[in-house]
Amino acid sequence: MPPHNVTQDTIVCYAPLMITSHGIWQGDNPLDYSLPLFVLQLSLVVVTTRILVFLLKPFRQPRVISEILGGVILGPSVLGRFSIFANAIFPLRSVMILETMANIGLLYFLFLVGVEMDIAVIRRTGRKAILIAVAGMILPFLIGISFSFLLHRGTQFVKQGTFILFLGVALSVTAFPVLARILAELKLINTELGRIAMSSALINDMCAWILLAVAIALAENERVNLTTVWVILSSAGFILVCIFVVRPLIFWVIQKTPEGESVSEFYICLILTGVMISGFITDAIGTHSVFGAFIFGLVIPNGPLGVTLIERLEDFVSGLLLPLFFALSGLKTSVGAINGADTWGILALVIILACAGKVAGTLLVALLYQMPFYDGVTLGLLMNTKGLVEMIVLNVGKDQKVLDDKSFAIMVVVALVMTAVITPMVTIIYKPTRRFAPYKRRTILKTKPDSDFRTLVCIHTPRNVPSIINLLDASNPNQKSPLSVHVLHLVELTGRASAMLIVHNSRKSGRPAANRTQAQSDHIINAFENFEQHAGFVSVQPLTAISPYSTMHEDICSVAEDKHVAFIILPFHKQQTVDGGMEVTNPAYRIINQNVLANSPCSVGILVDRGFGGATRIAGNQISHSLAAVFIGGPDDREALAFAWRMSSHPGSTLTVMRFVAGTDIEQPSTSGRVENDPRILTVVTDSDREKQEDDEFIHQFRTLIENEESIVYTETVANNGEETVGAIRSVGDVHDLFIVGRGQGTFSPLTAGLTDWSECPELGAIGDLLASSDFAATASVLVIQQYVSTGLEDFNLSPDSPGHHHEAFMNHTPNTNQRPSPSPRAATYMQNSQ
């Protein structure tokens, strides 16, 4: 679109019947016809946007930046400067169709935002968030007023008050969905700062909608008179009709739908038509059509109906039609209109002062509530996020001739710059003030027998829940050593779909979900809450991690560090099929597991689930487990045996400990020919001897303590190679429900020699990989445990040289079944109750 196309007085003549062409073989140019031209324009916009999303991904920029930049590149600022491109691809006659389609996309997108938004969150928001939202709006609004006098000189045909209102609203709004994405990228979702920012942005968004409605009412009338009053009163009447007429009708539709069934196509079509009718009504009464769609979305209650609507519309609207609206904003932006040093100076001043105003307003309230200084600055920067609402304000302003080309271009650039600098600036400025307190109990062995056993369980889907609950229940929580469980639901960050899930952290449990992911999250949490109620001495704290799979391990490790966890339980990336084989559920899960194993601040267990606890029951509703622990040697095996021993204390559970001892045929390490002064060889031998000494002492103490335990069987098997070890394990494969094995990382044993040569999953270790493979014909689940290896910093006051030191605390433990209440029902019951 060349620069002269933006003038308002151009007369365009075109044939209204030229919709589809007859084809190039009949001499027609498809670009002369509206449908092929629109399809090409839409494709160009989507492709350009996606390329920019990919290019800006390393800089952690929100998608809205790419969408506006795509429009700027296709518009008069870059490619539109070439008249051939502008006249062929974006001729003036095509703008009407583009604008219409973009506004239809906007209409349905705002309807979806209304459906997903939970107004109850605003009612529960604290005074701090409300004050931050208000303070963050007032100062930028005042700055907007002052700059309106500088920018208003060229637009004398518009009333000064209206111009002030548009500029003030544009500078003071905070984009809620864009902020949610930025917080997720910066790993601030689960922090206090993130929660305050989200609550404040939600309030800010609602205020912006009210101001926008008033601004449009004033813009369409040159002065405040009876007409403006009628517009505002009509809008209020429309809201009341939606609340007291439309909402009860939708509740009636929900009640007519049988439980468990989806809402009929007839009602879905009626609701989607209602969106357009709402848009028509609000446009007719004098406010923007998107206002009606947004209010219509707000009155639809959360639940299955909302989930269905979002699933039907989300991808098409936000992936295809919404970029068209942002791109149109870019197409209307002519950076060339910002000419002269004085205009660029005004632009820089607007950016700096508007940003500083919001930071200052937010910082004042933050300091009033005794928040740290840098936290207040960070919060102010986050509240500068711009996005959809500001673009709507600016587009309406331009359409109503409130903003000229120069003012519009300046404000679009302001929005782009202010949003683009947030992520890098927050990364530089914000350093969490609350450092993680060092803690020593990072392993199962170091956990005191009379203290709570802190675990972090990670859940991808509800399918992971039953076996993990069964595993936790079987770990014998009791009065002396209760179980403290932190449940982390892992959600991939994918555009807007998961942004609203953050609200879940402040929602009351049991409220209907706004989307499928949120429904899954609620289902998982309900299952664990049922477990907490039915099992004794168990406390559950649910959390949600929303991030890209590539950085999800950072969330897991930081939560574990923050909660002083001793043991992380991760689900395996494969699940059992009907025929007993193992199939990959999601390759990304494996990468998460590998990253956690490499970076974990405590011990880690990977659960290979083959229906653990699903069918092993004794009298009544009680569960029995037949456990097997494989002990070859090393810190991981000692950790695995410690957990197995804890589980064996559960009433009705039996434990078989299989220790493998190297046979006489295995050649012992020889020291002949060694250079005596070579410190490297000496160190290796010493470490190996120390590990063997610790293994022997650990087993000796273990055997002494279990002498009178009938439920624990200890066996020693002599093996000369890996093949003999495999044969011995295979011989008992079908007897047990769960194998507990150490990963064996960093330790070499001739008993597993050759097993790693054809390993499918090296992260499970030699024995774990064997037990988890489809070739191993067994129905037993497998728990592979890796012990946390101390860096020495957190344990500087402990003597690492004393053998047996690492398991001293755990060895004071004596199995106690008297303090345990009657075993709880199996996990399937919890899942059923939670539905």
PDB file of C-alpha atoms in Angstrom, residues 164-383:
ATOM      1  CA  ILE A 164      -6.732  13.004  25.254  1.00  0.00           C
ATOM      2  CA  LEU A 165      -8.932  10.011  26.096  1.00  0.00           C
ATOM      3  CA  PHE A 166      -7.672   7.904  23.167  1.00  0.00           C
ATOM      4  CA  LEU A 167      -4.022   8.713  23.796  1.00  0.00           C
ATOM      5  CA  GLY A 168      -4.372   8.201  27.552  1.00  0.00           C
ATOM      6  CA  VAL A 169      -6.082   4.816  27.170  1.00  0.00           C
ATOM      7  CA  ALA A 170      -3.501   3.662  24.617  1.00  0.00           C
ATOM      8  CA  LEU A 171      -0.605   4.497  26.961  1.00  0.00           C
ATOM      9  CA  SER A 172      -2.120   3.226  30.202  1.00  0.00           C
ATOM     10  CA  VAL A 173      -3.432  -0.237  29.227  1.00  0.00           C
ATOM     11  CA  THR A 174      -1.698  -3.537  30.034  1.00  0.00           C
ATOM     12  CA  ALA A 175      -2.217  -6.520  27.708  1.00  0.00           C
ATOM     13  CA  PHE A 176      -3.288  -9.446  29.899  1.00  0.00           C
ATOM     14  CA  PRO A 177      -2.706 -12.341  27.411  1.00  0.00           C
ATOM     15  CA  VAL A 178       0.684 -10.968  26.277  1.00  0.00           C
ATOM     16  CA  LEU A 179       1.802 -10.467  29.887  1.00  0.00           C
ATOM     17  CA  ALA A 180       0.824 -14.068  30.691  1.00  0.00           C
ATOM     18  CA  ARG A 181       3.085 -15.304  27.882  1.00  0.00           C
ATOM     19  CA  ILE A 182       6.020 -13.124  29.032  1.00  0.00           C
ATOM     20  CA  LEU A 183       5.673 -14.299  32.650  1.00  0.00           C
ATOM     21  CA  ALA A 184       5.701 -17.912  31.484  1.00  0.00           C
ATOM     22  CA  GLU A 185       8.847 -17.310  29.401  1.00  0.00           C
ATOM     23  CA  LEU A 186      10.597 -15.641  32.360  1.00  0.00           C
ATOM     24  CA  LYS A 187       9.605 -18.448  34.788  1.00  0.00           C
ATOM     25  CA  LEU A 188       7.734 -15.973  36.994  1.00  0.00           C
ATOM     26  CA  ILE A 189       4.278 -17.581  36.849  1.00  0.00           C
ATOM     27  CA  ASN A 190       4.418 -19.328  40.214  1.00  0.00           C
ATOM     28  CA  THR A 191       6.128 -16.431  42.003  1.00  0.00           C
ATOM     29  CA  GLU A 192       4.405 -13.827  44.169  1.00  0.00           C
ATOM     30  CA  LEU A 193       5.513 -11.176  41.650  1.00  0.00           C
ATOM     31  CA  GLY A 194       3.868 -13.089  38.795  1.00  0.00           C
ATOM     32  CA  ARG A 195       0.598 -13.499  40.668  1.00  0.00           C
ATOM     33  CA  ILE A 196       0.407  -9.772  41.505  1.00  0.00           C
ATOM     34  CA  ALA A 197       1.238  -8.830  37.897  1.00  0.00           C
ATOM     35  CA  MET A 198      -1.488 -11.121  36.515  1.00  0.00           C
ATOM     36  CA  SER A 199      -4.147  -9.876  38.951  1.00  0.00           C
ATOM     37  CA  SER A 200      -3.261  -6.230  38.282  1.00  0.00           C
ATOM     38  CA  ALA A 201      -3.255  -6.764  34.496  1.00  0.00           C
ATOM     39  CA  LEU A 202      -6.708  -8.376  34.678  1.00  0.00           C
ATOM     40  CA  ILE A 203      -8.123  -5.348  36.528  1.00  0.00           C
ATOM     41  CA  ASN A 204      -6.294  -3.001  34.145  1.00  0.00           C
ATOM     42  CA  ASP A 205      -7.809  -4.840  31.170  1.00  0.00           C
ATOM     43  CA  MET A 206     -11.336  -4.458  32.528  1.00  0.00           C
ATOM     44  CA  CYS A 207     -10.802  -0.726  33.197  1.00  0.00           C
ATOM     45  CA  ALA A 208      -9.411  -0.310  29.662  1.00  0.00           C
ATOM     46  CA  TRP A 209     -12.585  -1.822  28.171  1.00  0.00           C
ATOM     47  CA  ILE A 210     -14.768   0.623  30.093  1.00  0.00           C
ATOM     48  CA  LEU A 211     -12.587   3.574  29.016  1.00  0.00           C
ATOM     49  CA  LEU A 212     -12.600   2.321  25.413  1.00  0.00           C
ATOM     50  CA  ALA A 213     -16.407   2.195  25.364  1.00  0.00           C
ATOM     51  CA  VAL A 214     -16.535   5.788  26.678  1.00  0.00           C
ATOM     52  CA  ALA A 215     -13.853   6.924  24.210  1.00  0.00           C
ATOM     53  CA  ILE A 216     -15.760   5.473  21.227  1.00  0.00           C
ATOM     54  CA  ALA A 217     -18.997   7.059  22.427  1.00  0.00           C
ATOM     55  CA  LEU A 218     -17.258  10.446  22.586  1.00  0.00           C
ATOM     56  CA  ALA A 219     -15.382   9.990  19.288  1.00  0.00           C
ATOM     57  CA  GLU A 220     -18.562   9.448  17.308  1.00  0.00           C
ATOM     58  CA  ASN A 221     -20.093  12.647  18.658  1.00  0.00           C
ATOM     59  CA  GLU A 222     -18.282  15.933  18.327  1.00  0.00           C
ATOM     60  CA  ARG A 223     -19.362  17.137  21.746  1.00  0.00           C
ATOM     61  CA  VAL A 224     -20.803  15.631  24.906  1.00  0.00           C
ATOM     62  CA  ASN A 225     -24.536  15.948  24.455  1.00  0.00           C
ATOM     63  CA  LEU A 226     -27.699  13.886  24.820  1.00  0.00           C
ATOM     64  CA  THR A 227     -26.515  11.483  22.062  1.00  0.00           C
ATOM     65  CA  THR A 228     -23.395  10.513  24.033  1.00  0.00           C
ATOM     66  CA  VAL A 229     -25.500   9.907  27.134  1.00  0.00           C
ATOM     67  CA  TRP A 230     -27.811   7.655  25.077  1.00  0.00           C
ATOM     68  CA  VAL A 231     -24.817   5.672  23.787  1.00  0.00           C
ATOM     69  CA  ILE A 232     -23.508   5.066  27.328  1.00  0.00           C
ATOM     70  CA  LEU A 233     -26.986   4.214  28.686  1.00  0.00           C
ATOM     71  CA  SER A 234     -27.631   1.832  25.758  1.00  0.00           C
ATOM     72  CA  SER A 235     -24.319   0.075  26.410  1.00  0.00           C
ATOM     73  CA  ALA A 236     -25.230  -0.333  30.095  1.00  0.00           C
ATOM     74  CA  GLY A 237     -28.646  -1.693  29.024  1.00  0.00           C
ATOM     75  CA  PHE A 238     -26.973  -4.200  26.693  1.00  0.00           C
ATOM     76  CA  ILE A 239     -24.762  -5.445  29.561  1.00  0.00           C
ATOM     77  CA  LEU A 240     -27.833  -5.883  31.814  1.00  0.00           C
ATOM     78  CA  VAL A 241     -29.692  -7.826  29.078  1.00  0.00           C
ATOM     79  CA  CYS A 242     -26.670 -10.131  28.674  1.00  0.00           C
ATOM     80  CA  ILE A 243     -26.504 -10.764  32.441  1.00  0.00           C
ATOM     81  CA  PHE A 244     -30.229 -11.184  33.217  1.00  0.00           C
ATOM     82  CA  VAL A 245     -31.563 -12.628  29.932  1.00  0.00           C
ATOM     83  CA  VAL A 246     -28.753 -14.270  27.927  1.00  0.00           C
ATOM     84  CA  ARG A 247     -26.922 -15.886  30.873  1.00  0.00           C
ATOM     85  CA  PRO A 248     -30.025 -17.691  32.265  1.00  0.00           C
ATOM     86  CA  LEU A 249     -30.801 -18.944  28.729  1.00  0.00           C
ATOM     87  CA  ILE A 250     -27.275 -20.389  28.420  1.00  0.00           C
ATOM     88  CA  PHE A 251     -27.630 -22.053  31.834  1.00  0.00           C
ATOM     89  CA  TRP A 252     -30.874 -23.585  30.541  1.00  0.00           C
ATOM     90  CA  VAL A 253     -28.983 -24.951  27.489  1.00  0.00           C
ATOM     91  CA  ILE A 254     -26.341 -26.480  29.796  1.00  0.00           C
ATOM     92  CA  GLN A 255     -29.023 -28.101  31.981  1.00  0.00           C
ATOM     93  CA  LYS A 256     -30.725 -29.549  28.877  1.00  0.00           C
ATOM     94  CA  THR A 257     -27.460 -31.266  27.904  1.00  0.00           C
ATOM     95  CA  PRO A 258     -27.071 -34.722  29.547  1.00  0.00           C
ATOM     96  CA  GLU A 259     -24.026 -35.027  31.797  1.00  0.00           C
ATOM     97  CA  GLY A 260     -20.977 -36.367  29.992  1.00  0.00           C
ATOM     98  CA  GLU A 261     -22.304 -35.434  26.537  1.00  0.00           C
ATOM     99  CA  SER A 262     -21.155 -32.470  24.452  1.00  0.00           C
ATOM    100  CA  VAL A 263     -23.469 -29.538  23.754  1.00  0.00           C
ATOM    101  CA  SER A 264     -25.466 -30.102  20.543  1.00  0.00           C
ATOM    102  CA  GLU A 265     -24.407 -28.485  17.255  1.00  0.00           C
ATOM    103  CA  PHE A 266     -27.690 -26.517  17.195  1.00  0.00           C
ATOM    104  CA  TYR A 267     -26.892 -24.657  20.428  1.00  0.00           C
ATOM    105  CA  ILE A 268     -23.242 -24.111  19.443  1.00  0.00           C
ATOM    106  CA  CYS A 269     -24.385 -22.499  16.157  1.00  0.00           C
ATOM    107  CA  LEU A 270     -26.890 -20.345  18.055  1.00  0.00           C
ATOM    108  CA  ILE A 271     -24.143 -19.094  20.406  1.00  0.00           C
ATOM    109  CA  LEU A 272     -21.744 -18.372  17.511  1.00  0.00           C
ATOM    110  CA  THR A 273     -24.533 -16.458  15.770  1.00  0.00           C
ATOM    111  CA  GLY A 274     -25.166 -14.639  19.052  1.00  0.00           C
ATOM    112  CA  VAL A 275     -21.583 -13.328  18.910  1.00  0.00           C
ATOM    113  CA  MET A 276     -22.303 -11.601  15.590  1.00  0.00           C
ATOM    114  CA  ILE A 277     -25.701 -10.344  16.779  1.00  0.00           C
ATOM    115  CA  SER A 278     -24.038  -8.864  19.905  1.00  0.00           C
ATOM    116  CA  GLY A 279     -21.426  -7.211  17.689  1.00  0.00           C
ATOM    117  CA  PHE A 280     -24.164  -5.777  15.443  1.00  0.00           C
ATOM    118  CA  ILE A 281     -26.158  -4.414  18.415  1.00  0.00           C
ATOM    119  CA  THR A 282     -23.191  -2.661  20.066  1.00  0.00           C
ATOM    120  CA  ASP A 283     -22.092  -1.256  16.702  1.00  0.00           C
ATOM    121  CA  ALA A 284     -25.625   0.016  16.091  1.00  0.00           C
ATOM    122  CA  ILE A 285     -25.871   1.736  19.484  1.00  0.00           C
ATOM    123  CA  GLY A 286     -22.555   3.537  18.957  1.00  0.00           C
ATOM    124  CA  THR A 287     -19.837   1.449  20.619  1.00  0.00           C
ATOM    125  CA  HIS A 288     -17.449  -0.903  18.814  1.00  0.00           C
ATOM    126  CA  SER A 289     -18.724  -4.339  17.764  1.00  0.00           C
ATOM    127  CA  VAL A 290     -15.926  -6.109  19.711  1.00  0.00           C
ATOM    128  CA  PHE A 291     -17.346  -4.693  22.948  1.00  0.00           C
ATOM    129  CA  GLY A 292     -20.542  -6.669  22.408  1.00  0.00           C
ATOM    130  CA  ALA A 293     -18.664  -9.880  21.576  1.00  0.00           C
ATOM    131  CA  PHE A 294     -16.502  -9.509  24.689  1.00  0.00           C
ATOM    132  CA  ILE A 295     -19.500  -8.999  27.019  1.00  0.00           C
ATOM    133  CA  PHE A 296     -21.310 -11.930  25.366  1.00  0.00           C
ATOM    134  CA  GLY A 297     -18.242 -14.114  26.070  1.00  0.00           C
ATOM    135  CA  LEU A 298     -18.094 -12.978  29.712  1.00  0.00           C
ATOM    136  CA  VAL A 299     -21.648 -14.155  30.465  1.00  0.00           C
ATOM    137  CA  ILE A 300     -20.948 -17.728  29.268  1.00  0.00           C
ATOM    138  CA  PRO A 301     -20.201 -19.781  32.399  1.00  0.00           C
ATOM    139  CA  ASN A 302     -17.001 -21.812  32.716  1.00  0.00           C
ATOM    140  CA  GLY A 303     -17.460 -25.508  32.110  1.00  0.00           C
ATOM    141  CA  PRO A 304     -17.950 -28.007  29.269  1.00  0.00           C
ATOM    142  CA  LEU A 305     -19.698 -25.420  27.059  1.00  0.00           C
ATOM    143  CA  GLY A 306     -16.764 -23.000  27.349  1.00  0.00           C
ATOM    144  CA  VAL A 307     -14.288 -25.810  26.648  1.00  0.00           C
ATOM    145  CA  THR A 308     -16.223 -26.840  23.510  1.00  0.00           C
ATOM    146  CA  LEU A 309     -16.389 -23.266  22.172  1.00  0.00           C
ATOM    147  CA  ILE A 310     -12.680 -22.670  22.750  1.00  0.00           C
ATOM    148  CA  GLU A 311     -11.703 -25.946  21.083  1.00  0.00           C
ATOM    149  CA  ARG A 312     -13.865 -25.178  18.036  1.00  0.00           C
ATOM    150  CA  LEU A 313     -12.598 -21.627  17.526  1.00  0.00           C
ATOM    151  CA  GLU A 314      -9.156 -21.179  19.141  1.00  0.00           C
ATOM    152  CA  ASP A 315      -6.806 -22.396  16.412  1.00  0.00           C
ATOM    153  CA  PHE A 316      -8.698 -20.939  13.458  1.00  0.00           C
ATOM    154  CA  VAL A 317      -9.311 -17.546  15.039  1.00  0.00           C
ATOM    155  CA  SER A 318      -6.022 -16.912  16.863  1.00  0.00           C
ATOM    156  CA  GLY A 319      -3.858 -18.689  14.272  1.00  0.00           C
ATOM    157  CA  LEU A 320      -5.360 -17.359  11.045  1.00  0.00           C
ATOM    158  CA  LEU A 321      -7.720 -14.402  11.451  1.00  0.00           C
ATOM    159  CA  LEU A 322      -6.198 -12.520  14.389  1.00  0.00           C
ATOM    160  CA  PRO A 323      -2.765 -12.042  12.729  1.00  0.00           C
ATOM    161  CA  LEU A 324      -4.727 -10.326   9.953  1.00  0.00           C
ATOM    162  CA  PHE A 325      -5.902  -7.658  12.411  1.00  0.00           C
ATOM    163  CA  PHE A 326      -2.401  -6.994  13.767  1.00  0.00           C
ATOM    164  CA  ALA A 327      -0.959  -7.044  10.253  1.00  0.00           C
ATOM    165  CA  LEU A 328      -3.554  -4.461   9.174  1.00  0.00           C
ATOM    166  CA  SER A 329      -2.364  -2.242  12.023  1.00  0.00           C
ATOM    167  CA  GLY A 330       1.122  -2.573  10.554  1.00  0.00           C
ATOM    168  CA  LEU A 331      -0.160  -1.937   7.020  1.00  0.00           C
ATOM    169  CA  LYS A 332      -1.720   1.319   8.205  1.00  0.00           C
ATOM    170  CA  THR A 333       1.552   2.347   9.852  1.00  0.00           C
ATOM    171  CA  SER A 334       3.749   4.522   7.700  1.00  0.00           C
ATOM    172  CA  VAL A 335       7.008   5.033   9.595  1.00  0.00           C
ATOM    173  CA  GLY A 336       7.802   7.653   6.948  1.00  0.00           C
ATOM    174  CA  ALA A 337       5.059   9.847   8.485  1.00  0.00           C
ATOM    175  CA  ILE A 338       7.307  10.248  11.548  1.00  0.00           C
ATOM    176  CA  ASN A 339       9.501  12.825   9.835  1.00  0.00           C
ATOM    177  CA  GLY A 340      11.782  15.429  11.285  1.00  0.00           C
ATOM    178  CA  ALA A 341      14.049  15.354  14.314  1.00  0.00           C
ATOM    179  CA  ASP A 342      11.394  16.977  16.511  1.00  0.00           C
ATOM    180  CA  THR A 343       8.851  14.190  15.782  1.00  0.00           C
ATOM    181  CA  TRP A 344      11.406  11.465  16.509  1.00  0.00           C
ATOM    182  CA  GLY A 345      12.306  13.333  19.689  1.00  0.00           C
ATOM    183  CA  ILE A 346       8.631  13.343  20.713  1.00  0.00           C
ATOM    184  CA  LEU A 347       8.497   9.600  19.960  1.00  0.00           C
ATOM    185  CA  ALA A 348      11.515   8.845  22.161  1.00  0.00           C
ATOM    186  CA  LEU A 349      10.130  11.071  24.908  1.00  0.00           C
ATOM    187  CA  VAL A 350       6.708   9.358  24.789  1.00  0.00           C
ATOM    188  CA  ILE A 351       8.338   5.913  25.073  1.00  0.00           C
ATOM    189  CA  ILE A 352      10.616   6.877  27.975  1.00  0.00           C
ATOM    190  CA  LEU A 353       8.097   8.909  29.961  1.00  0.00           C
ATOM    191  CA  ALA A 354       5.143   6.533  29.444  1.00  0.00           C
ATOM    192  CA  CYS A 355       7.305   3.607  30.517  1.00  0.00           C
ATOM    193  CA  ALA A 356       8.744   5.565  33.440  1.00  0.00           C
ATOM    194  CA  GLY A 357       5.265   6.740  34.473  1.00  0.00           C
ATOM    195  CA  LYS A 358       3.905   3.221  34.767  1.00  0.00           C
ATOM    196  CA  VAL A 359       7.054   2.040  36.563  1.00  0.00           C
ATOM    197  CA  ALA A 360       6.883   5.004  38.977  1.00  0.00           C
ATOM    198  CA  GLY A 361       3.170   4.501  39.748  1.00  0.00           C
ATOM    199  CA  THR A 362       3.640   0.776  40.312  1.00  0.00           C
ATOM    200  CA  LEU A 363       6.838   1.286  42.335  1.00  0.00           C
ATOM    201  CA  LEU A 364       5.129   3.718  44.735  1.00  0.00           C
ATOM    202  CA  VAL A 365       2.450   1.163  45.637  1.00  0.00           C
ATOM    203  CA  ALA A 366       5.043  -1.647  45.806  1.00  0.00           C
ATOM    204  CA  LEU A 367       7.171   0.352  48.273  1.00  0.00           C
ATOM    205  CA  LEU A 368       4.024   1.229  50.239  1.00  0.00           C
ATOM    206  CA  TYR A 369       3.501  -2.539  50.694  1.00  0.00           C
ATOM    207  CA  GLN A 370       7.199  -2.965  51.592  1.00  0.00           C
ATOM    208  CA  MET A 371       8.105  -4.925  48.467  1.00  0.00           C
ATOM    209  CA  PRO A 372      11.820  -4.870  47.512  1.00  0.00           C
ATOM    210  CA  PHE A 373      12.809  -1.965  45.239  1.00  0.00           C
ATOM    211  CA  TYR A 374      13.876  -4.091  42.261  1.00  0.00           C
ATOM    212  CA  ASP A 375      10.699  -6.190  42.539  1.00  0.00           C
ATOM    213  CA  GLY A 376       8.684  -2.967  42.246  1.00  0.00           C
ATOM    214  CA  VAL A 377      10.674  -1.839  39.191  1.00  0.00           C
ATOM    215  CA  THR A 378      10.226  -5.267  37.572  1.00  0.00           C
ATOM    216  CA  LEU A 379       6.489  -5.175  38.246  1.00  0.00           C
ATOM    217  CA  GLY A 380       6.294  -1.713  36.646  1.00  0.00           C
ATOM    218  CA  LEU A 381       8.137  -2.942  33.551  1.00  0.00           C
ATOM    219  CA  LEU A 382       5.855  -5.960  33.239  1.00  0.00           C
ATOM    220  CA  MET A 383       2.790  -3.711  33.460  1.00  0.00           C
TER     221      MET A 383
END
